[in-house]
XYZ file of N, CA and C in Angstrom:
819
model
N 0.772 -1.574 0.631
C 0.082 0.019 0.254
C 0.752 1.119 -0.055
N 0.338 2.130 -0.680
C 1.803 3.276 -1.218
C 1.585 4.588 0.147
N 0.309 4.206 0.736
C 0.492 5.119 2.237
C 1.535 4.656 2.960
N 1.343 3.673 3.088
C 2.040 3.086 4.159
C 3.543 2.689 4.455
N 3.811 2.785 2.633
C 5.138 2.955 2.014
C 6.027 4.057 2.546
N 5.102 5.322 2.320
C 5.674 6.218 2.806
C 6.039 6.580 4.206
N 4.934 6.063 4.905
C 4.633 6.029 6.350
C 6.303 5.314 6.753
N 6.334 3.978 6.463
C 7.983 3.672 6.640
C 9.023 4.360 6.409
N 8.664 4.693 5.004
C 10.143 5.859 4.523
C 10.589 7.116 5.520
N 8.947 8.229 5.754
C 9.244 8.849 6.496
C 10.208 8.649 8.442
N 9.747 7.572 8.459
C 10.113 7.030 9.987
C 11.491 6.524 10.037
N 12.109 6.257 8.785
C 13.409 5.571 8.767
C 14.643 7.000 8.264
N 13.972 8.237 7.421
C 14.314 8.753 7.508
C 14.863 9.868 9.103
N 13.520 9.547 9.239
C 13.724 10.217 10.831
C 14.859 9.892 11.775
N 14.367 8.055 11.467
C 15.235 7.615 12.991
C 16.793 8.085 12.623
N 17.068 8.595 11.861
C 18.629 9.225 11.170
C 18.998 10.438 12.440
N 17.972 11.020 12.531
C 18.049 11.864 13.490
C 17.564 12.188 14.434
N 17.889 10.640 15.672
C 16.673 10.429 16.091
C 17.809 9.699 16.945
N 18.058 9.404 18.788
C 18.675 8.276 19.226
C 17.622 6.873 18.777
N 18.657 6.305 18.989
C 17.964 4.521 18.882
C 18.935 4.074 19.788
N 17.373 3.632 20.330
C 17.954 2.593 21.325
C 17.950 0.875 20.831
N 18.635 0.734 22.006
C 18.778 -1.794 21.530
C 17.275 -1.663 20.715
N 16.433 -1.376 20.740
C 15.505 -2.019 20.288
C 15.190 -1.498 19.140
N 15.713 -0.615 18.724
C 15.897 0.812 17.575
C 15.103 1.668 17.265
N 14.335 2.348 16.414
C 13.993 3.308 16.136
C 12.921 3.200 16.785
N 12.253 4.736 17.667
C 10.885 4.037 18.473
C 10.750 5.654 18.320
N 8.973 6.001 18.016
C 8.921 7.623 17.847
C 8.322 7.865 19.801
N 9.269 9.107 19.362
C 8.436 9.510 21.060
C 7.396 9.737 21.424
N 6.906 9.978 22.141
C 5.012 9.953 22.535
C 4.616 11.147 22.190
N 3.422 11.302 21.683
C 2.748 12.363 21.511
C 2.668 13.710 22.206
N 3.201 14.962 21.588
C 2.567 16.140 23.187
C 1.088 16.077 23.317
N 0.760 17.143 23.978
C -0.261 17.802 23.596
C -1.271 17.562 22.299
N -2.391 17.448 22.435
C -3.414 17.786 21.316
C -3.144 19.113 20.756
N -3.839 19.272 19.140
C -2.853 20.498 18.572
C -3.649 21.705 18.679
N -3.145 22.985 18.898
C -3.705 23.800 19.232
C -4.076 24.591 18.029
N -4.889 25.656 17.860
C -5.453 26.737 17.032
C -4.341 27.366 16.888
N -3.358 27.917 15.975
C -2.447 28.826 15.371
C -3.526 30.154 14.458
N -3.199 31.563 15.260
C -4.444 32.094 13.834
C -3.306 32.901 13.313
N -3.363 32.824 11.823
C -2.881 33.706 11.160
C -3.169 35.005 10.666
N -4.621 35.166 9.956
C -5.172 35.990 10.224
C -6.935 35.896 10.389
N -7.730 36.838 11.046
C -9.217 36.759 11.549
C -10.075 35.873 11.341
N -9.708 35.706 9.726
C -10.388 33.928 8.774
C -9.720 32.908 8.715
N -8.583 33.277 8.953
C -7.334 31.558 8.818
C -6.836 31.465 10.068
N -6.795 30.093 10.218
C -6.268 29.098 11.672
C -5.404 28.159 10.630
N -4.310 27.878 11.722
C -4.133 26.362 11.235
C -3.971 25.379 12.446
N -4.344 24.531 12.593
C -4.938 23.611 13.790
C -3.600 22.343 13.462
N -2.219 22.565 14.390
C -1.083 22.838 14.299
C -0.544 21.786 15.652
N -0.387 20.385 15.287
C 0.788 19.693 16.332
C 1.567 20.556 17.361
N 1.439 20.458 18.672
C 2.329 21.409 19.345
C 3.464 21.394 19.879
N 4.316 19.612 19.618
C 5.826 19.291 19.780
C 6.090 19.310 18.200
N 5.135 18.579 17.487
C 6.021 18.826 16.289
C 6.735 17.921 16.098
N 6.817 16.367 16.525
C 7.292 15.578 16.256
C 7.003 14.156 15.716
N 7.721 13.323 15.339
C 7.149 11.481 14.596
C 6.100 11.246 15.501
N 5.654 11.376 17.541
C 4.608 10.893 18.016
C 3.461 11.929 17.700
N 3.603 12.945 17.135
C 2.430 14.038 16.782
C 2.225 13.270 15.700
N 3.269 12.873 14.453
C 2.405 12.534 13.114
C 1.899 11.499 13.258
N 2.146 10.765 13.825
C 1.467 10.088 14.283
C 0.229 9.222 15.022
N -0.355 10.523 15.814
C -0.858 10.351 16.747
C -2.547 11.565 16.186
N -1.784 12.628 15.499
C -2.529 13.815 14.803
C -2.539 13.564 13.929
N -1.405 13.968 12.941
C -1.350 13.918 11.662
C -0.780 14.847 11.180
N -1.017 15.502 10.424
C 0.103 16.932 9.713
C -1.261 18.120 10.180
N -0.382 18.979 9.690
C -1.128 20.648 9.854
C -2.647 20.673 8.945
N -3.744 21.019 9.332
C -4.793 21.484 8.774
C -5.098 22.742 8.731
N -5.542 23.804 7.658
C -5.847 25.246 7.297
C -6.997 24.816 7.149
N -7.660 26.357 8.372
C -8.956 26.429 8.404
C -9.293 27.532 7.901
N -9.981 28.044 7.091
C -10.826 29.305 6.050
C -11.881 29.620 6.553
N -12.261 30.628 7.030
C -13.730 30.681 7.495
C -14.444 32.234 6.357
N -15.182 31.521 6.219
C -15.904 32.310 5.526
C -17.633 32.688 5.765
N -18.477 33.564 5.152
C -19.525 33.773 5.614
C -20.530 32.891 5.434
N -20.064 31.516 4.174
C -20.630 30.746 3.448
C -20.727 29.470 3.881
N -19.178 28.805 4.968
C -18.900 28.005 5.536
C -17.240 28.390 5.668
N -17.165 27.021 5.512
C -15.610 26.307 6.260
C -15.290 25.599 4.541
N -13.842 26.657 4.422
C -12.384 25.525 3.554
C -11.751 24.972 4.602
N -11.223 23.410 3.845
C -10.346 23.055 5.173
C -9.442 22.703 3.849
N -7.936 23.305 4.166
C -7.203 22.434 3.627
C -6.696 21.477 4.445
N -6.242 20.230 3.844
C -6.039 19.051 4.319
C -6.910 18.251 6.081
N -6.680 17.022 6.409
C -8.245 16.511 7.021
C -7.079 16.000 8.348
N -6.256 16.131 8.965
C -5.072 15.630 9.892
C -5.206 13.717 9.366
N -5.661 13.249 10.460
C -5.720 11.753 9.800
C -6.789 11.512 10.912
N -7.501 10.201 10.600
C -8.788 9.697 11.167
C -8.991 10.045 12.596
N -8.200 9.794 13.546
C -8.210 9.843 14.904
C -8.204 10.958 15.319
N -7.873 12.334 15.027
C -7.847 13.577 15.103
C -9.399 14.285 14.650
N -10.391 13.459 14.008
C -11.403 14.214 13.592
C -12.140 14.907 14.803
N -12.333 14.284 16.360
C -13.488 15.094 16.593
C -13.159 16.309 17.072
N -11.579 15.707 17.717
C -10.585 16.915 17.968
C -10.943 18.016 17.004
N -10.834 18.077 15.770
C -10.994 18.682 14.420
C -11.914 19.839 14.652
N -13.139 19.173 14.673
C -14.276 19.590 14.930
C -14.860 20.280 16.003
N -14.315 19.625 17.565
C -14.546 20.760 18.315
C -13.659 21.909 18.448
N -12.786 21.582 17.862
C -11.613 23.320 17.867
C -12.456 23.794 16.659
N -12.844 23.720 15.787
C -13.489 24.015 14.673
C -14.843 24.978 15.276
N -15.408 24.106 16.320
C -17.077 24.638 16.516
C -16.181 26.251 17.355
N -15.064 26.687 18.031
C -14.911 27.587 18.979
C -14.758 28.945 18.016
N -14.488 28.688 16.786
C -14.375 29.330 15.538
C -15.682 30.033 15.036
N -16.693 28.993 14.613
C -17.707 29.138 13.826
C -18.734 28.502 13.962
N -19.764 28.787 13.404
C -21.143 27.521 13.622
C -21.337 27.252 12.398
N -21.201 27.781 10.893
C -20.960 27.464 9.938
C -19.715 25.866 9.599
N -20.781 25.409 8.843
C -20.483 24.012 7.887
C -19.242 23.773 7.451
N -18.267 22.951 7.488
C -17.148 22.419 6.374
C -17.393 22.513 4.902
N -17.593 22.964 4.123
C -18.178 22.962 2.521
C -17.359 21.931 1.754
N -15.697 22.446 2.059
C -14.850 21.730 1.190
C -13.956 21.269 1.692
N -13.196 20.341 1.371
C -11.996 19.859 1.937
C -10.865 19.320 1.121
N -9.500 20.383 0.838
C -8.589 20.626 -0.055
C -7.360 19.787 0.549
N -7.470 18.203 -0.985
C -6.281 17.415 0.549
C -5.192 17.960 -0.637
N -3.771 18.300 0.146
C -2.837 18.417 -0.370
C -2.308 17.987 -1.381
N -2.074 16.083 -0.615
C -1.799 15.430 -1.438
C -2.313 13.974 -0.848
N -2.190 12.525 -0.835
C -2.805 11.501 -0.443
C -2.395 11.139 0.787
N -1.893 11.618 2.036
C -0.988 10.404 2.499
C -1.721 10.353 3.719
N -2.038 9.238 4.328
C -2.893 9.303 5.460
C -3.013 10.620 6.914
N -1.583 10.981 6.945
C -1.676 12.052 8.336
C -2.179 13.317 7.575
N -2.580 13.476 6.057
C -2.801 14.225 5.927
C -4.243 14.436 5.307
N -4.833 12.805 4.808
C -6.000 12.935 4.468
C -7.149 12.051 4.499
N -6.292 11.558 5.738
C -7.002 9.963 6.657
C -8.169 10.558 7.632
N -8.717 12.115 7.807
C -9.999 12.576 8.250
C -10.703 12.513 6.895
N -10.514 12.687 6.044
C -11.168 12.834 4.747
C -13.263 12.296 4.592
N -12.817 10.855 5.024
C -14.203 10.208 5.110
C -15.304 10.910 5.669
N -14.793 10.883 7.436
C -15.742 11.326 7.935
C -16.100 12.680 7.748
N -15.155 13.493 7.440
C -15.672 15.067 6.749
C -16.675 15.378 5.458
N -16.414 13.822 4.221
C -17.248 13.803 3.466
C -19.016 13.285 3.907
N -18.424 12.357 5.130
C -20.401 11.771 5.401
C -20.551 13.515 6.308
N -20.223 14.587 6.980
C -20.769 15.579 7.644
C -21.281 16.401 6.211
N -21.141 15.771 4.811
C -21.382 16.804 3.765
C -20.491 17.597 3.528
N -19.175 17.265 3.619
C -18.103 18.195 2.687
C -17.717 17.539 1.632
N -17.516 18.514 0.492
C -16.866 18.323 -0.513
C -15.208 18.135 -0.210
N -14.796 16.902 -0.750
C -13.193 16.769 -1.131
C -13.059 16.757 -2.928
N -11.676 17.347 -2.411
C -11.192 17.849 -3.787
C -9.159 17.528 -3.638
N -9.156 16.946 -4.825
C -7.658 16.792 -4.711
C -6.716 16.872 -6.387
N -5.999 16.429 -6.865
C -5.663 16.505 -8.359
C -5.765 14.971 -8.862
N -5.749 15.122 -9.431
C -6.296 13.842 -10.159
C -5.444 12.295 -9.900
N -4.041 13.533 -10.306
C -3.088 12.017 -10.540
C -2.998 11.733 -8.487
N -2.828 12.311 -7.751
C -3.008 12.158 -6.389
C -4.715 11.027 -5.963
N -5.656 11.630 -6.694
C -6.623 10.925 -6.303
C -6.852 9.782 -7.011
N -5.672 9.101 -7.862
C -5.062 8.001 -9.018
C -4.277 7.032 -7.603
N -3.808 7.662 -6.981
C -2.778 7.419 -5.946
C -3.395 6.582 -4.663
N -4.446 7.589 -4.219
C -6.123 7.385 -3.177
C -6.560 6.196 -3.867
N -7.024 5.912 -5.174
C -7.506 4.408 -5.781
C -6.649 3.484 -5.824
N -5.520 3.066 -5.846
C -4.497 2.158 -5.795
C -4.515 1.962 -4.518
N -4.177 2.805 -3.316
C -3.459 2.731 -2.223
C -5.201 1.815 -1.339
N -6.550 1.760 -2.478
C -7.712 1.872 -1.867
C -8.072 2.469 -0.345
N -7.748 4.167 -0.554
C -7.231 4.469 0.660
C -9.379 5.161 0.990
N -9.600 5.015 1.934
C -10.957 6.007 2.207
C -11.241 7.277 2.206
N -12.247 7.467 1.767
C -12.223 9.435 1.433
C -11.980 9.908 0.517
N -11.604 8.637 -0.757
C -11.033 8.787 -2.229
C -11.845 10.138 -2.386
N -11.741 11.156 -2.950
C -12.327 12.178 -3.061
C -13.056 11.679 -4.617
N -14.257 12.342 -5.300
C -15.073 12.425 -6.669
C -14.479 13.193 -7.437
N -13.497 13.945 -7.055
C -13.540 15.422 -7.859
C -11.690 15.501 -7.415
N -11.402 15.542 -9.070
C -9.835 15.358 -9.072
C -9.740 16.470 -10.650
N -8.487 16.976 -10.283
C -8.315 18.352 -10.650
C -6.907 18.385 -11.948
N -6.905 18.672 -12.498
C -5.409 18.861 -13.275
C -4.870 20.232 -13.853
N -3.740 20.600 -13.003
C -3.092 21.641 -12.974
C -3.489 22.743 -12.430
N -4.629 23.193 -12.637
C -5.196 24.341 -11.566
C -6.517 24.381 -11.814
N -6.962 24.843 -10.693
C -8.332 25.263 -10.414
C -8.876 26.181 -9.215
N -9.903 26.730 -9.492
C -10.089 27.868 -8.749
C -11.566 27.605 -7.507
N -11.357 27.738 -6.304
C -13.030 27.400 -5.573
C -12.830 28.852 -5.157
N -14.574 28.916 -5.481
C -14.959 30.398 -4.504
C -16.221 30.050 -3.619
N -16.153 30.775 -2.215
C -16.953 30.203 -1.392
C -16.956 31.599 -0.230
N -18.430 32.009 -0.286
C -18.490 32.984 0.435
C -17.980 34.439 0.020
N -17.841 34.480 -1.124
C -16.913 35.481 -2.190
C -14.826 35.540 -1.531
N -15.286 34.168 -1.028
C -13.324 34.440 -1.226
C -12.979 33.460 -1.690
N -11.878 33.189 -2.627
C -10.968 32.285 -2.964
C -10.082 31.723 -2.965
N -10.153 30.353 -3.374
C -8.981 29.635 -3.110
C -8.056 28.894 -4.852
N -7.038 29.472 -4.698
C -6.632 29.188 -6.576
C -5.871 28.271 -5.738
N -5.632 27.187 -6.801
C -5.281 25.890 -6.379
C -4.314 24.902 -7.803
N -3.328 24.919 -7.946
C -1.692 24.963 -8.237
C -1.375 23.311 -8.309
N -0.989 22.872 -9.289
C -0.355 20.996 -9.030
C 0.562 21.094 -9.202
N 1.521 20.348 -8.474
C 2.964 20.366 -8.494
C 3.442 19.231 -8.182
N 5.297 18.621 -8.752
C 5.308 17.633 -8.610
C 6.615 18.066 -7.688
N 6.296 16.956 -6.681
C 7.552 16.986 -5.451
C 7.560 16.097 -4.595
N 6.913 16.133 -4.095
C 6.841 15.062 -2.488
C 6.219 14.074 -2.921
N 5.023 13.985 -4.218
C 4.337 13.422 -5.162
C 4.350 13.851 -5.941
N 3.455 12.545 -7.035
C 3.410 13.296 -8.329
C 2.058 14.172 -8.747
N 1.288 14.556 -7.690
C -0.122 15.437 -7.983
C 0.114 16.531 -6.674
N 1.038 16.843 -6.353
C 0.999 18.075 -5.110
C 0.153 19.111 -5.355
N -0.936 19.768 -4.727
C -1.809 20.759 -4.348
C -0.895 21.840 -3.431
N -0.901 22.706 -4.378
C -0.649 24.094 -3.566
C -1.749 25.134 -3.614
N -2.447 25.534 -2.261
C -3.338 25.966 -2.231
C -3.021 27.403 -1.916
N -3.152 28.426 -2.863
C -3.189 30.006 -2.751
C -4.175 30.623 -2.170
N -4.083 31.302 -1.469
C -5.384 32.269 -0.656
C -4.843 33.939 -1.259
N -5.009 34.176 -2.092
C -5.005 35.593 -2.811
C -5.120 36.492 -1.826
N -6.162 36.496 -0.920
C -7.311 37.982 -0.167
C -6.024 37.826 0.730
N -5.517 36.803 1.649
C -4.414 36.424 2.517
C -2.886 36.777 2.682
N -2.728 36.904 1.360
C -1.206 36.357 0.504
C -0.153 35.447 1.506
N -1.306 34.088 1.487
C -0.712 32.943 2.391
C -0.810 31.873 1.286
N 0.150 31.003 1.369
C 0.189 29.784 0.533
C 0.239 28.536 1.595
N -0.348 27.769 1.353
C -0.667 26.404 1.920
C 0.420 25.035 1.191
N 1.074 24.358 1.605
C 2.142 23.755 0.590
C 1.890 22.555 0.656
N 1.052 21.522 1.889
C 1.202 20.580 1.713
C 2.851 20.345 2.188
N 3.404 18.567 2.473
C 4.608 18.339 2.936
C 5.536 18.402 1.319
N 5.339 19.819 0.390
C 6.421 20.078 -0.253
C 7.090 20.826 0.100
N 6.460 21.037 2.088
C 7.325 21.742 2.721
C 7.610 21.139 3.665
N 8.395 21.208 4.672
C 8.497 21.174 6.478
C 8.950 22.119 7.528
N 8.676 22.713 8.559
C 9.955 23.301 8.913
C 10.140 22.671 10.197
N 9.541 21.222 11.290
C 9.826 20.758 11.805
C 10.649 20.522 12.369
N 11.417 20.300 13.310
C 13.201 20.141 13.414
C 13.431 18.382 13.402
N 12.073 17.850 13.434
C 12.306 16.301 13.698
C 11.825 15.841 12.707
N 10.979 16.484 11.700
C 10.630 15.646 10.286
C 10.851 16.108 9.257
N 11.743 15.278 8.856
C 12.427 16.140 7.661
C 12.003 15.875 6.357
N 12.027 16.843 5.001
C 11.722 17.152 4.058
C 11.772 15.724 3.379
N 10.601 14.660 2.408
C 11.319 13.349 1.846
C 10.127 13.671 0.868
N 10.421 12.991 -0.324
C 10.030 12.583 -1.303
C 9.272 11.070 -1.544
N 7.766 10.800 -1.774
C 7.817 9.531 -1.935
C 7.719 9.371 -3.188
N 8.645 8.680 -3.510
C 9.142 7.750 -4.904
C 7.428 6.452 -4.734
N 7.757 5.918 -4.400
C 6.234 5.059 -4.372
C 4.810 5.505 -5.450
N 4.681 7.037 -5.106
C 4.015 8.077 -5.247
C 4.218 8.747 -6.587
N 4.819 9.042 -7.060
C 5.834 9.253 -8.051
C 5.998 10.741 -7.843
N 7.047 10.859 -6.506
C 7.756 11.975 -5.834
C 9.009 11.993 -6.616
N 9.631 13.452 -6.739
C 10.857 13.779 -6.858
C 11.208 14.673 -6.724
N 12.947 14.470 -6.183
C 13.432 15.958 -6.077
C 13.889 16.703 -7.108
N 13.993 16.167 -8.088
C 14.547 17.473 -8.828
C 13.450 18.345 -9.334
N 12.190 17.237 -9.457
C 10.825 18.355 -9.540
C 10.233 19.132 -8.122
N 10.779 18.824 -7.514
C 10.647 19.414 -5.916
C 11.172 20.784 -6.260
N 12.883 20.692 -6.663
C 13.890 22.374 -6.910
C 12.364 22.626 -7.980
N 12.042 22.528 -9.485
C 12.048 23.218 -9.890
C 10.769 23.650 -9.721
N 9.859 22.832 -8.888
C 8.247 23.790 -8.126
C 8.442 24.407 -7.092
N 9.729 24.347 -5.982
C 9.679 25.300 -5.646
C 10.208 27.009 -6.041
N 11.001 26.588 -6.831
C 11.234 27.639 -7.770
C 9.764 28.345 -8.717
N 9.020 27.477 -9.120
C 7.809 27.754 -9.969
C 6.875 28.636 -8.185
N 6.843 28.238 -7.612
C 6.158 28.656 -6.215
C 6.340 29.516 -6.175
N 7.820 29.566 -5.897
C 9.047 31.394 -5.215
C 8.274 32.574 -5.660
N 7.544 32.300 -7.513
C 7.156 33.555 -8.589
C 5.758 33.850 -7.589
N 5.454 33.227 -7.032
C 3.751 33.666 -6.491
C 4.111 34.887 -5.773
N 2.724 35.727 -5.837
C 2.987 36.512 -4.822
C 1.785 36.175 -3.365
N 3.042 36.098 -2.365
C 2.153 35.859 -1.218
C 3.782 36.171 0.070
N 3.058 35.912 0.887
C 4.306 36.791 2.402
C 4.177 35.698 3.244
N 3.176 34.800 3.537
C 3.433 33.400 4.101
C 3.627 32.240 3.727
N 4.024 31.293 4.067
C 3.600 29.868 3.397
C 3.104 28.697 5.304
N 2.214 28.117 4.850
C 1.770 26.944 5.675
C 2.935 25.393 5.348
N 3.322 24.495 6.130
C 3.908 23.782 5.833
C 3.254 22.794 5.627
N 3.249 21.225 5.478
C 2.429 20.223 5.708
C 2.508 20.069 6.859
N 4.060 19.825 7.759
C 4.492 20.020 9.505
C 4.935 20.796 9.757
N 5.059 21.216 11.317
C 6.016 22.483 11.952
C 4.864 24.109 11.518
N 6.070 24.754 11.906
C 5.058 26.370 11.679
C 5.789 26.728 10.791
N 4.530 27.967 10.068
C 4.664 28.571 9.110
C 5.679 29.681 8.800
N 6.460 29.830 7.943
C 7.722 30.580 7.358
C 7.249 31.223 6.507
N 8.306 32.258 6.601
C 7.812 33.798 5.507
C 8.493 33.285 4.070
N 8.284 34.517 2.820
C 8.510 34.221 1.941
C 10.269 34.004 1.929
N 11.017 34.927 2.566
C 12.265 34.469 2.495
C 12.617 33.670 3.055
N 12.187 33.066 4.331
C 12.791 32.032 4.983
C 12.404 31.097 3.765
N 11.403 31.062 2.978
C 11.451 30.005 2.505
C 12.176 30.199 0.796
N 13.105 31.080 0.960
C 13.750 31.527 0.029
C 15.482 30.368 -0.191
N 15.441 31.089 1.538
C 16.628 30.287 2.421
C 16.484 28.626 1.843
N 15.186 28.086 2.175
C 15.041 26.625 2.482
C 15.494 26.108 1.066
N 15.008 26.945 -0.193
C 15.081 26.272 -1.606
C 16.660 26.223 -1.328
N 17.747 27.200 -1.037
C 18.623 27.345 -1.388
C 19.351 26.506 -0.449
N 18.901 26.062 0.150
C 19.700 24.937 1.117
C 19.917 23.385 0.318
N 18.289 23.154 0.018
C 18.266 21.925 -0.808
C 18.652 21.992 -2.152
N 18.905 23.088 -2.963
C 20.006 23.014 -3.898
C 19.241 22.701 -4.834
N 19.378 21.798 -6.274
C 19.101 21.212 -7.085
C 19.173 22.116 -8.112
N 17.912 21.904 -8.888
C 18.085 22.633 -10.440
C 16.912 23.959 -10.423
N 17.338 25.222 -10.807
C 17.120 26.219 -11.184
C 15.459 26.900 -12.122
N 15.745 25.866 -12.811
C 14.768 26.465 -14.112
C 13.156 26.323 -13.403
N 12.599 27.507 -14.380
C 11.095 27.205 -14.100
C 10.740 25.896 -14.075
N 9.852 25.221 -12.685
C 8.719 23.986 -13.353
C 8.101 24.462 -14.551
N 7.713 23.474 -15.543
C 7.492 23.552 -16.715
C 5.591 23.860 -16.717
N 5.470 24.304 -17.841
C 4.231 24.663 -17.318
C 2.928 23.001 -18.245
N 1.842 23.021 -17.056
C 0.425 22.249 -17.476
C 0.602 22.923 -19.343
N 0.165 21.762 -20.058
C 0.226 21.919 -21.608
C -1.264 21.573 -21.466
N -1.841 20.733 -20.714
C -3.302 20.441 -20.965
C -4.297 21.306 -20.358
N -5.634 21.501 -20.836
C -6.552 21.976 -20.201
C -7.075 21.919 -18.791
N -6.788 22.659 -17.872
C -7.047 22.428 -16.585
C -8.495 21.839 -16.066
N -9.071 20.579 -15.859
C -10.243 20.209 -15.732
C -10.866 19.413 -14.656
N -12.080 19.457 -14.339
C -12.315 19.017 -12.919
C -13.071 17.454 -13.616
N -12.795 16.800 -12.557
C -13.365 15.466 -13.452
C -14.781 15.435 -12.643
N -15.676 16.312 -12.866
C -17.469 15.765 -12.027
C -17.712 16.993 -13.212
N -19.165 16.318 -13.828
C -19.869 17.451 -14.558
C -20.734 18.970 -13.257
N -20.630 19.870 -13.776
C -21.554 20.689 -13.564
C -21.259 21.063 -11.684
N -20.155 21.439 -11.408
C -19.731 21.619 -9.604
C -19.574 22.970 -9.888
N -20.728 24.092 -9.600
C -20.858 25.387 -9.473
C -19.970 26.231 -9.052
N -19.248 25.556 -7.639
C -18.392 26.683 -7.153
C -16.865 26.160 -7.355
N -16.642 25.286 -7.801
C -15.480 24.681 -8.575
C -15.190 25.266 -10.098
N -14.392 26.181 -10.335
C -14.281 26.581 -11.855
C -12.899 26.090 -12.412
N -12.938 25.813 -13.773
C -11.873 26.012 -14.034
C -11.294 26.812 -14.520
N -9.633 26.707 -14.431
C -9.129 28.019 -15.205
C -7.926 28.209 -15.424
N -6.978 28.448 -16.588
C -5.964 28.020 -17.126
C -4.768 29.127 -16.781
């Protein structure tokens, strides 16, 4: 199973940075439950407090909450076990329902809670490439909607622009909130000291394309970047992270095919080139 391969891979890499006892690598116990980090008046991160491997296993990755007067747009769902805490935290911010859940990629620490959110009435969205990964992995909560290249979602007068890149997987989503000047990068970026950046080759990831994708992302007009794990960083800090990891500097090739949504007549999900 592809998600299991990713999980074992990241545990192996993290073990290189951790003390090993006689029994080999053991993830630390999780810290306290995730807390809400305010980014803007209508934008929050449900972020793990310890941001270590124990937190990743227990709670999943970052989830970004974008509030509108017509409902909530959630970017990543954390994992299945974190669902009740996520809903409880959300209710402290708004009484509006979750309308859309954008999955940055297919791995269970970001998509594992999607099935329960869909059961509550939320519409799920992921790239067509990572939807294929979820299908191959027989993962619960596989979205009906899979976009290619670019898409734009509008709710309550607020926009989220979606762009597909390759790096961590074959079809990572970067969610850009133009009114907030914030981007959500999923696991194209991790800033937690004990959770290194990694590509999932089983899911079509590529370090070479990660470099190209980051060069393209840095051309976008934003102030802050929210990673898949760890605290958000400024654009200048992201420039430094890109330089640290080196690689190719040429821009990511444009998607030549017309963006599309693999479902008909969905009024709030607009195609965009």
